[in-house]
Tab-separated table of C-alpha atoms in Angstrom:
chain	number	residue	atom	x	y	z
A	1	UNK	CA	133.128	152.295	33.964
A	2	UNK	CA	130.222	153.001	36.329
A	3	UNK	CA	130.461	155.682	38.651
A	4	UNK	CA	130.414	153.155	41.530
A	5	UNK	CA	133.218	151.300	39.856
A	6	UNK	CA	135.248	154.654	39.726
A	7	UNK	CA	134.745	155.587	43.142
A	8	UNK	CA	135.708	152.266	44.292
A	9	UNK	CA	138.893	152.387	42.162
A	10	UNK	CA	140.049	155.938	43.141
A	11	UNK	CA	139.645	157.041	39.600
A	12	UNK	CA	136.741	159.575	40.733
A	13	UNK	CA	138.097	163.019	41.418
A	14	UNK	CA	138.352	164.173	44.850
A	15	UNK	CA	137.428	167.792	44.174
A	16	UNK	CA	133.698	169.292	43.390
A	17	UNK	CA	135.487	171.369	40.504
A	18	UNK	CA	137.089	168.254	38.863
A	19	UNK	CA	133.917	166.284	39.178
A	20	UNK	CA	131.752	168.860	37.653
A	21	UNK	CA	134.159	169.334	35.030
A	22	UNK	CA	134.398	165.677	34.302
A	23	UNK	CA	130.873	165.282	34.154
A	24	UNK	CA	129.797	167.975	32.085
A	25	UNK	CA	132.590	167.450	29.477
A	26	UNK	CA	131.885	163.719	29.335
A	27	UNK	CA	128.240	164.491	29.019
A	28	UNK	CA	128.774	167.146	26.276
A	29	UNK	CA	131.138	165.170	24.341
A	30	UNK	CA	128.809	162.082	24.236
A	31	UNK	CA	125.940	164.135	23.190
A	32	UNK	CA	128.133	165.847	20.632
A	33	UNK	CA	129.370	162.410	19.379
A	34	UNK	CA	125.968	160.994	19.198
A	35	UNK	CA	124.699	164.050	17.025
A	36	UNK	CA	127.556	163.601	14.695
A	37	UNK	CA	127.081	159.953	14.471
A	38	UNK	CA	123.183	160.514	13.615
A	39	UNK	CA	124.165	163.102	11.031
A	40	UNK	CA	126.687	160.859	9.456
A	41	UNK	CA	124.491	158.038	9.247
A	42	UNK	CA	121.650	160.049	7.844
A	43	UNK	CA	123.714	161.479	5.288
A	44	UNK	CA	125.147	158.221	4.535
A	45	UNK	CA	121.657	156.715	3.853
A	46	UNK	CA	120.573	159.605	1.773
A	47	UNK	CA	123.732	159.509	-0.286
A	48	UNK	CA	123.366	155.891	-0.628
A	49	UNK	CA	119.743	156.009	-1.746
A	50	UNK	CA	120.775	158.554	-4.264
A	51	UNK	CA	123.611	156.365	-5.581
A	52	UNK	CA	121.393	153.495	-5.933
A	53	UNK	CA	118.511	155.287	-7.489
A	54	UNK	CA	121.063	156.833	-10.015
A	55	UNK	CA	122.622	153.454	-10.724
A	56	UNK	CA	119.150	152.152	-11.175
A	57	UNK	CA	118.067	154.496	-13.841
A	58	UNK	CA	121.372	154.926	-15.561
A	59	UNK	CA	122.431	151.282	-15.866
A	60	UNK	CA	118.837	150.306	-17.223
A	61	UNK	CA	119.162	152.895	-19.932
A	62	UNK	CA	122.746	152.003	-20.652
A	63	UNK	CA	121.944	148.392	-21.160
A	64	UNK	CA	119.112	148.851	-23.289
A	65	UNK	CA	121.287	151.191	-25.532
A	66	UNK	CA	124.114	148.750	-25.845
A	67	UNK	CA	121.707	145.813	-26.396
A	68	UNK	CA	120.127	147.836	-29.570
A	69	UNK	CA	123.479	148.684	-30.856
A	70	UNK	CA	125.188	146.340	-33.424
A	71	UNK	CA	128.173	144.511	-31.688
A	72	UNK	CA	130.852	146.066	-33.658
A	73	UNK	CA	129.579	150.066	-32.425
A	74	UNK	CA	129.035	149.023	-28.536
A	75	UNK	CA	132.805	149.536	-27.625
A	76	UNK	CA	132.664	153.021	-28.791
A	77	UNK	CA	130.065	154.072	-26.219
A	78	UNK	CA	131.537	152.357	-23.197
A	79	UNK	CA	133.435	155.254	-21.770
A	80	UNK	CA	130.619	157.534	-22.311
A	81	UNK	CA	128.070	155.164	-20.669
A	82	UNK	CA	130.587	154.694	-17.558
A	83	UNK	CA	130.411	156.512	-14.406
A	84	UNK	CA	132.631	157.323	-11.490
A	85	UNK	CA	131.608	154.076	-9.516
A	86	UNK	CA	130.888	151.844	-12.353
A	87	UNK	CA	131.792	151.022	-15.904
A	88	UNK	CA	130.897	148.657	-18.775
A	89	UNK	CA	133.005	145.812	-20.010
A	90	UNK	CA	132.370	143.709	-23.131
A	91	UNK	CA	133.002	140.141	-21.976
A	92	UNK	CA	132.816	137.896	-19.194
A	93	UNK	CA	134.801	140.014	-16.941
A	94	UNK	CA	137.322	138.667	-14.337
A	95	UNK	CA	136.809	135.503	-12.363
A	96	UNK	CA	135.470	136.231	-8.953
A	97	UNK	CA	133.604	134.480	-5.990
A	98	UNK	CA	130.071	134.306	-5.520
A	99	UNK	CA	128.644	137.396	-3.519
A	100	UNK	CA	126.204	136.927	-1.007
A	101	UNK	CA	126.657	140.097	0.912
A	102	UNK	CA	123.767	142.357	1.494
A	103	UNK	CA	125.356	145.124	-0.351
A	104	UNK	CA	125.766	142.914	-3.388
A	105	UNK	CA	122.301	141.507	-3.146
A	106	UNK	CA	120.995	145.077	-2.913
A	107	UNK	CA	122.899	146.259	-6.077
A	108	UNK	CA	121.905	143.138	-8.131
A	109	UNK	CA	118.305	143.341	-7.001
A	110	UNK	CA	118.352	147.210	-8.121
A	111	UNK	CA	119.863	146.490	-11.500
A	112	UNK	CA	117.348	143.431	-12.048
A	113	UNK	CA	114.536	145.530	-11.090
A	114	UNK	CA	115.690	148.190	-13.426
A	115	UNK	CA	115.890	145.856	-16.504
A	116	UNK	CA	112.443	144.389	-15.540
A	117	UNK	CA	113.822	140.632	-15.428
A	118	UNK	CA	114.858	140.857	-19.165
A	119	UNK	CA	118.439	140.064	-18.404
A	120	UNK	CA	119.285	137.556	-15.443
A	121	UNK	CA	122.025	139.230	-13.229
A	122	UNK	CA	124.724	137.274	-11.643
A	123	UNK	CA	126.660	139.167	-8.884
A	124	UNK	CA	130.505	138.194	-7.972
A	125	UNK	CA	132.822	139.686	-5.613
A	126	UNK	CA	136.355	140.257	-6.921
A	127	UNK	CA	139.288	139.988	-4.345
A	128	UNK	CA	141.789	142.800	-4.179
A	129	UNK	CA	143.121	145.908	-2.339
A	130	UNK	CA	139.643	147.780	-3.395
A	131	UNK	CA	136.203	146.363	-2.931
A	132	UNK	CA	134.794	145.493	-6.145
A	133	UNK	CA	131.471	143.870	-7.280
A	134	UNK	CA	130.789	142.582	-11.037
A	135	UNK	CA	127.393	142.196	-12.312
A	136	UNK	CA	127.316	139.601	-15.264
A	137	UNK	CA	124.613	139.557	-17.879
A	138	UNK	CA	123.943	138.408	-21.291
A	139	UNK	CA	122.572	140.704	-24.207
A	140	UNK	CA	119.795	139.598	-26.572
A	141	UNK	CA	122.459	138.561	-29.175
A	142	UNK	CA	124.091	136.173	-26.808
A	143	UNK	CA	127.177	138.879	-25.914
A	144	UNK	CA	128.434	138.782	-22.320
A	145	UNK	CA	128.306	142.044	-20.480
A	146	UNK	CA	129.976	142.946	-17.487
A	147	UNK	CA	129.221	145.916	-15.161
A	148	UNK	CA	132.149	146.634	-12.839
A	149	UNK	CA	131.244	148.381	-9.797
A	150	UNK	CA	133.244	149.892	-7.155
A	151	UNK	CA	130.953	150.817	-4.310
A	152	UNK	CA	132.775	154.156	-2.930
A	153	UNK	CA	132.051	155.852	0.382
A	154	UNK	CA	128.835	157.428	-0.018
A	155	UNK	CA	129.717	160.618	1.803
A	156	UNK	CA	133.749	161.192	1.723
A	157	UNK	CA	135.343	162.856	4.487
A	158	UNK	CA	136.836	166.426	3.885
A	159	UNK	CA	140.428	166.894	4.686
A	160	UNK	CA	139.437	169.895	6.822
A	161	UNK	CA	136.942	168.155	9.098
A	162	UNK	CA	139.498	166.853	11.496
A	163	UNK	CA	140.535	170.399	12.220
A	164	UNK	CA	137.210	171.574	12.675
A	165	UNK	CA	136.391	168.735	15.040
A	166	UNK	CA	139.573	169.553	16.987
A	167	UNK	CA	138.410	173.204	17.343
A	168	UNK	CA	135.253	172.348	18.203
A	169	UNK	CA	136.570	169.861	21.049
A	170	UNK	CA	138.967	172.695	22.486
A	171	UNK	CA	135.809	175.300	22.557
A	172	UNK	CA	133.864	172.545	24.342
A	173	UNK	CA	136.686	172.100	26.955
A	174	UNK	CA	137.100	175.844	27.441
A	175	UNK	CA	133.323	176.514	27.739
A	176	UNK	CA	132.981	173.517	30.329
A	177	UNK	CA	135.967	175.099	32.549
A	178	UNK	CA	134.414	178.424	32.335
A	179	UNK	CA	131.056	177.058	33.483
A	180	UNK	CA	132.262	175.138	36.244
A	181	UNK	CA	134.738	178.156	37.274
A	182	UNK	CA	131.614	180.289	37.311
A	183	UNK	CA	129.734	177.708	39.491
A	184	UNK	CA	132.599	176.666	42.057
A	185	UNK	CA	133.968	180.512	42.542
A	186	UNK	CA	131.079	181.416	44.854
A	187	UNK	CA	131.624	178.483	46.934
A	188	UNK	CA	135.456	179.241	47.265
A	189	UNK	CA	134.589	182.779	48.248
A	190	UNK	CA	132.178	181.441	50.958
A	191	UNK	CA	134.625	178.823	52.223
A	192	UNK	CA	137.371	181.638	52.680
A	193	UNK	CA	134.925	183.917	54.450
A	194	UNK	CA	134.187	181.012	56.773
A	195	UNK	CA	137.688	180.279	57.387
A	196	UNK	CA	138.221	183.904	58.244
A	197	UNK	CA	135.265	184.403	60.217
A	198	UNK	CA	135.964	186.368	63.518
A	199	UNK	CA	132.871	187.900	65.028
A	200	UNK	CA	135.124	190.004	67.443
A	201	UNK	CA	136.597	191.782	64.097
A	202	UNK	CA	134.637	194.006	61.936
A	203	UNK	CA	135.379	192.737	58.519
A	204	UNK	CA	133.744	193.405	55.123
A	205	UNK	CA	130.826	191.310	54.371
A	206	UNK	CA	130.606	188.752	51.898
A	207	UNK	CA	129.637	190.007	48.371
A	208	UNK	CA	125.894	189.131	47.761
A	209	UNK	CA	126.431	189.700	44.006
A	210	UNK	CA	125.676	186.840	41.401
A	211	UNK	CA	122.967	184.362	40.589
A	212	UNK	CA	120.049	184.414	43.029
A	213	UNK	CA	121.125	181.068	44.670
A	214	UNK	CA	124.443	182.584	45.144
A	215	UNK	CA	123.244	185.744	46.523
A	216	UNK	CA	120.800	184.021	48.941
A	217	UNK	CA	123.580	182.023	50.509
A	218	UNK	CA	125.707	185.045	50.828
A	219	UNK	CA	122.890	186.990	52.775
A	220	UNK	CA	122.474	184.016	54.881
A	221	UNK	CA	126.126	183.962	55.680
A	222	UNK	CA	126.252	187.666	56.439
A	223	UNK	CA	123.150	187.245	58.551
A	224	UNK	CA	124.861	184.408	60.531
A	225	UNK	CA	127.835	186.293	61.218
A	226	UNK	CA	125.898	189.157	62.642
A	227	UNK	CA	123.877	186.947	64.899
A	228	UNK	CA	127.143	185.252	66.078
A	229	UNK	CA	128.741	188.561	66.985
A	230	UNK	CA	125.384	189.489	68.676
A	231	UNK	CA	125.376	186.593	70.857
A	232	UNK	CA	129.045	187.098	71.639
A	233	UNK	CA	128.434	190.875	72.548
A	234	UNK	CA	125.471	189.764	74.484
A	235	UNK	CA	127.400	187.244	76.377
A	236	UNK	CA	130.157	189.626	77.298
A	237	UNK	CA	127.702	192.417	78.259
A	238	UNK	CA	125.901	189.843	80.495
A	239	UNK	CA	129.291	189.000	82.273
A	240	UNK	CA	130.063	192.787	82.583
A	241	UNK	CA	126.679	193.579	84.198
A	242	UNK	CA	127.015	190.737	86.564
A	243	UNK	CA	130.703	191.411	87.518
A	244	UNK	CA	129.553	195.222	87.750
A	245	UNK	CA	126.691	194.546	90.102
A	246	UNK	CA	128.638	192.189	92.410
A	247	UNK	CA	131.006	194.968	93.358
A	248	UNK	CA	128.604	196.706	95.579
A	249	UNK	CA	127.412	193.612	97.677
A	250	UNK	CA	131.262	192.610	98.078
A	251	UNK	CA	132.300	196.180	99.214
A	252	UNK	CA	129.548	195.931	101.835
A	253	UNK	CA	130.487	192.446	102.794
A	254	UNK	CA	134.261	193.630	103.422
A	255	UNK	CA	133.025	196.549	105.340
A	256	UNK	CA	131.041	194.247	107.773
A	257	UNK	CA	133.937	191.903	107.954
A	258	UNK	CA	136.331	194.737	108.990
A	259	UNK	CA	133.813	195.548	111.650
A	260	UNK	CA	134.010	192.450	113.333
A	261	UNK	CA	136.494	191.307	115.807
A	262	UNK	CA	139.697	189.644	114.884
A	263	UNK	CA	139.453	185.908	114.689
A	264	UNK	CA	140.753	183.179	112.075
A	265	UNK	CA	137.128	183.126	110.629
A	266	UNK	CA	137.446	186.671	109.835
A	267	UNK	CA	140.864	186.129	107.939
A	268	UNK	CA	139.429	183.420	106.102
A	269	UNK	CA	136.391	185.513	105.193
A	270	UNK	CA	138.617	188.548	104.025
A	271	UNK	CA	140.573	186.048	101.917
A	272	UNK	CA	137.512	184.852	100.339
A	273	UNK	CA	136.201	188.218	99.575
A	274	UNK	CA	139.770	189.147	98.135
A	275	UNK	CA	139.540	186.400	95.616
A	276	UNK	CA	135.977	187.269	94.649
A	277	UNK	CA	136.887	190.951	94.095
A	278	UNK	CA	139.789	189.596	91.833
A	279	UNK	CA	137.471	187.417	89.878
A	280	UNK	CA	135.061	190.402	89.409
A	281	UNK	CA	137.616	192.725	88.372
A	282	UNK	CA	139.083	190.181	85.746
A	283	UNK	CA	135.556	189.857	84.348
A	284	UNK	CA	135.045	193.515	84.193
A	285	UNK	CA	138.600	193.695	82.408
A	286	UNK	CA	137.547	190.754	79.879
A	287	UNK	CA	134.431	192.321	79.069
A	288	UNK	CA	136.058	195.783	78.338
A	289	UNK	CA	138.841	194.186	76.128
A	290	UNK	CA	136.185	192.401	73.931
A	291	UNK	CA	134.874	195.758	72.841
A	292	UNK	CA	138.104	197.788	72.989
A	293	UNK	CA	138.659	200.340	75.385
A	294	UNK	CA	138.445	203.396	72.910
A	295	UNK	CA	141.993	204.063	73.174
A	296	UNK	CA	143.653	205.456	70.061
A	297	UNK	CA	146.886	204.575	68.257
A	298	UNK	CA	149.933	206.537	69.030
A	299	UNK	CA	153.723	205.947	68.480
A	300	UNK	CA	156.082	204.743	71.205
A	301	UNK	CA	159.752	204.174	71.863
A	302	UNK	CA	159.955	200.535	72.393
A	303	UNK	CA	163.098	200.844	74.549
A	304	UNK	CA	161.565	203.142	77.183
A	305	UNK	CA	158.228	201.395	77.017
A	306	UNK	CA	159.589	197.799	77.651
A	307	UNK	CA	162.171	199.202	80.417
A	308	UNK	CA	159.468	201.161	82.214
A	309	UNK	CA	157.397	197.867	82.702
A	310	UNK	CA	160.602	195.742	83.674
A	311	UNK	CA	161.284	198.642	86.083
A	312	UNK	CA	157.746	198.773	87.778
A	313	UNK	CA	158.306	194.912	88.532
A	314	UNK	CA	161.888	195.411	89.738
A	315	UNK	CA	160.730	198.193	92.289
A	316	UNK	CA	158.278	195.288	93.784
A	317	UNK	CA	161.367	193.159	94.005
A	318	UNK	CA	160.286	190.736	91.090
A	319	UNK	CA	162.850	189.105	88.759
A	320	UNK	CA	161.881	190.764	85.546
A	321	UNK	CA	164.708	191.677	83.134
A	322	UNK	CA	165.015	192.704	79.475
A	323	UNK	CA	167.265	190.680	77.073
A	324	UNK	CA	169.017	191.769	73.993
A	325	UNK	CA	168.740	195.035	72.166
A	326	UNK	CA	165.524	196.799	72.028
A	327	UNK	CA	165.253	199.697	69.786
A	328	UNK	CA	162.657	201.252	67.234
A	329	UNK	CA	159.328	202.861	67.212
A	330	UNK	CA	155.993	201.023	66.871
A	331	UNK	CA	152.339	202.259	66.289
A	332	UNK	CA	150.036	200.880	68.868
A	333	UNK	CA	147.771	201.433	71.827
A	334	UNK	CA	150.070	201.894	74.590
A	335	UNK	CA	147.743	200.936	77.606
A	336	UNK	CA	146.330	197.999	75.963
A	337	UNK	CA	149.825	196.806	75.013
A	338	UNK	CA	150.922	197.205	78.904
A	339	UNK	CA	147.971	195.280	79.780
A	340	UNK	CA	148.966	192.507	77.664
A	341	UNK	CA	152.405	192.294	78.796
A	342	UNK	CA	151.761	192.732	82.382
A	343	UNK	CA	149.114	189.691	81.984
A	344	UNK	CA	151.937	187.863	80.422
A	345	UNK	CA	154.540	188.616	82.920
A	346	UNK	CA	152.114	188.065	86.046
A	347	UNK	CA	151.289	184.642	84.813
A	348	UNK	CA	155.144	183.729	84.251
A	349	UNK	CA	155.826	185.103	87.824
A	350	UNK	CA	153.349	182.940	89.074
A	351	UNK	CA	154.599	179.623	87.858
A	352	UNK	CA	158.409	180.308	87.311
A	353	UNK	CA	159.282	183.226	89.705
A	354	UNK	CA	161.706	185.082	87.092
A	355	UNK	CA	160.961	186.580	83.783
A	356	UNK	CA	162.742	187.712	80.578
A	357	UNK	CA	161.393	190.179	78.093
A	358	UNK	CA	162.862	190.286	74.647
A	359	UNK	CA	161.912	192.214	71.456
A	360	UNK	CA	162.613	191.326	67.879
A	361	UNK	CA	161.693	192.624	64.642
A	362	UNK	CA	159.831	190.452	62.042
A	363	UNK	CA	160.267	192.026	58.629
A	364	UNK	CA	159.442	195.506	57.763
A	365	UNK	CA	155.917	195.761	59.326
A	366	UNK	CA	155.812	193.662	62.464
A	367	UNK	CA	157.537	193.531	65.913
A	368	UNK	CA	157.267	190.456	68.053
A	369	UNK	CA	157.600	191.121	72.067
A	370	UNK	CA	158.146	187.957	74.023
A	371	UNK	CA	157.875	187.170	77.540
A	372	UNK	CA	159.838	184.045	78.611
A	373	UNK	CA	160.147	181.887	81.778
A	374	UNK	CA	161.603	178.679	82.805
A	375	UNK	CA	158.625	177.286	84.702
A	376	UNK	CA	156.748	173.956	83.950
A	377	UNK	CA	155.198	175.316	80.707
A	378	UNK	CA	151.977	173.987	79.054
A	379	UNK	CA	151.486	170.701	77.332
A	380	UNK	CA	151.329	171.032	73.679
A	381	UNK	CA	147.803	169.886	73.186
A	382	UNK	CA	146.640	172.407	75.779
A	383	UNK	CA	148.198	175.430	74.242
A	384	UNK	CA	145.291	176.666	72.160
A	385	UNK	CA	142.869	175.863	74.970
A	386	UNK	CA	144.937	178.125	77.408
A	387	UNK	CA	143.947	181.077	75.455
A	388	UNK	CA	140.146	180.411	76.138
A	389	UNK	CA	138.349	182.210	79.028
A	390	UNK	CA	138.240	180.546	82.425
A	391	UNK	CA	140.798	177.840	81.405
A	392	UNK	CA	143.280	176.719	84.000
A	393	UNK	CA	145.879	174.290	84.237
A	394	UNK	CA	145.583	174.228	87.872
A	395	UNK	CA	142.800	171.824	88.819
A	396	UNK	CA	142.456	172.422	92.436
A	397	UNK	CA	140.735	175.723	91.814
A	398	UNK	CA	143.017	177.428	94.004
A	399	UNK	CA	143.070	180.951	92.802
A	400	UNK	CA	146.568	181.672	94.635
A	401	UNK	CA	148.095	179.199	92.180
A	402	UNK	CA	145.411	178.798	89.329
A	403	UNK	CA	144.218	182.408	89.129
A	404	UNK	CA	140.718	183.112	87.313
A	405	UNK	CA	141.853	181.906	83.854
A	406	UNK	CA	141.003	185.046	82.198
A	407	UNK	CA	144.479	186.514	81.903
A	408	UNK	CA	145.412	185.138	78.659
A	409	UNK	CA	141.907	185.548	77.175
A	410	UNK	CA	141.993	189.232	78.175
A	411	UNK	CA	145.698	189.579	76.408
A	412	UNK	CA	144.127	187.869	73.321
A	413	UNK	CA	141.133	190.176	73.107
A	414	UNK	CA	143.472	193.210	73.446
A	415	UNK	CA	145.920	191.991	70.843
A	416	UNK	CA	142.899	191.574	68.485
A	417	UNK	CA	141.816	195.114	69.472
A	418	UNK	CA	145.294	196.672	68.521
A	419	UNK	CA	145.687	194.662	65.112
A	420	UNK	CA	148.068	192.164	66.721
A	421	UNK	CA	148.318	188.686	67.512
A	422	UNK	CA	149.161	186.234	70.347
A	423	UNK	CA	151.208	182.816	70.441
A	424	UNK	CA	152.195	180.538	73.194
A	425	UNK	CA	154.838	177.986	72.589
A	426	UNK	CA	157.045	175.975	74.918
A	427	UNK	CA	161.031	176.839	74.899
A	428	UNK	CA	163.778	174.300	74.370
A	429	UNK	CA	165.025	173.353	77.500
A	430	UNK	CA	161.750	174.029	79.441
A	431	UNK	CA	159.794	177.033	80.127
A	432	UNK	CA	156.963	178.894	78.236
A	433	UNK	CA	157.143	181.836	75.861
A	434	UNK	CA	154.076	184.108	75.416
A	435	UNK	CA	154.500	186.330	72.282
A	436	UNK	CA	152.494	189.388	71.190
A	437	UNK	CA	153.034	190.635	67.592
A	438	UNK	CA	152.234	194.242	66.827
A	439	UNK	CA	152.662	196.576	63.877
A	440	UNK	CA	155.936	198.184	63.419
A	441	UNK	CA	155.927	202.245	62.778
């Protein structure tokens, strides 16, 4: 089966590991088989040449001895003159068939050459379970002589040879597997590092040990990760710088607007300036969250912490409540976690008007805090995109309804800074749930 046929028929393995293993094993097995075949043929030819040479010299000597002995003494020497693959018989021998095979012609030619043409040779094939040839000739006194030849395998197979071959094939498979494993393992490590790539997190670099090609690829990957992290940091710094520099002209514009006479245009201008100021503040908050705020981890009582957030909103007449029993201690950055939850709550209040907060323990090392609402939710296809900066479901660009699109992105950045994660999902019966998972105490 050719490679193209194997690919079309689906026989060709789908993984690089299996393909390399198949190619190397097949190539080595074929090469090993060819080497063994060449060795076997060479030894067979050598053994055959030795056998025919011995047959030629021994038979010529034996025929000459028998021809010179009296007829009544010849039978005494038959056993001594016979060998393992031929023996002498006085008489016409067994009836056989004319032998025209290459082996018969070769053996007959060698015997005729040995006796110098003195005794014409007639070769016959004797049917039976064992391949036998008989050479018929007539001695000087007219007595018939038969040479019964049993061509044996020139190189008999030793009983232990199949076991040696089996051991060699096992070693061949093991060596091929080890070679493929050594070649594929760096690719697996590179793929795992690429899947886990997060420029916002400081992780250990990919190991640069191994063959020169593998080390070069690892160095290139580490350099690429550093460049990506640098580009992201530079982008955030530009955003922070622009947002910071805009605060001064916005403040001057607000002061000038406050000094003008009251009019509908003044109210519109003040509202526009307020929207711009909120956008700038969210930009600065996003930039700060990308680099962390330098806050240290500390232990907090979850019940008091969650209740304080709910009470702050209730004091502003916002429908925020805590459901279920909240208890336990968590190790986190309190200000960062508060910012995450307030972003969730503000977003839920904007679209639903009422919010519920629940706390659930996940195993021994994680705690999930979920902010739930009964608003319109987010289409499933857009849940992941909703975590991106400046993404807004509201397409009218009205910041009173759509916001700046940075709240969830800031929450995600802060969650990464405290070693947690953020997840959005639609609730059964309608509404959205925003979940942050943090480490337990």
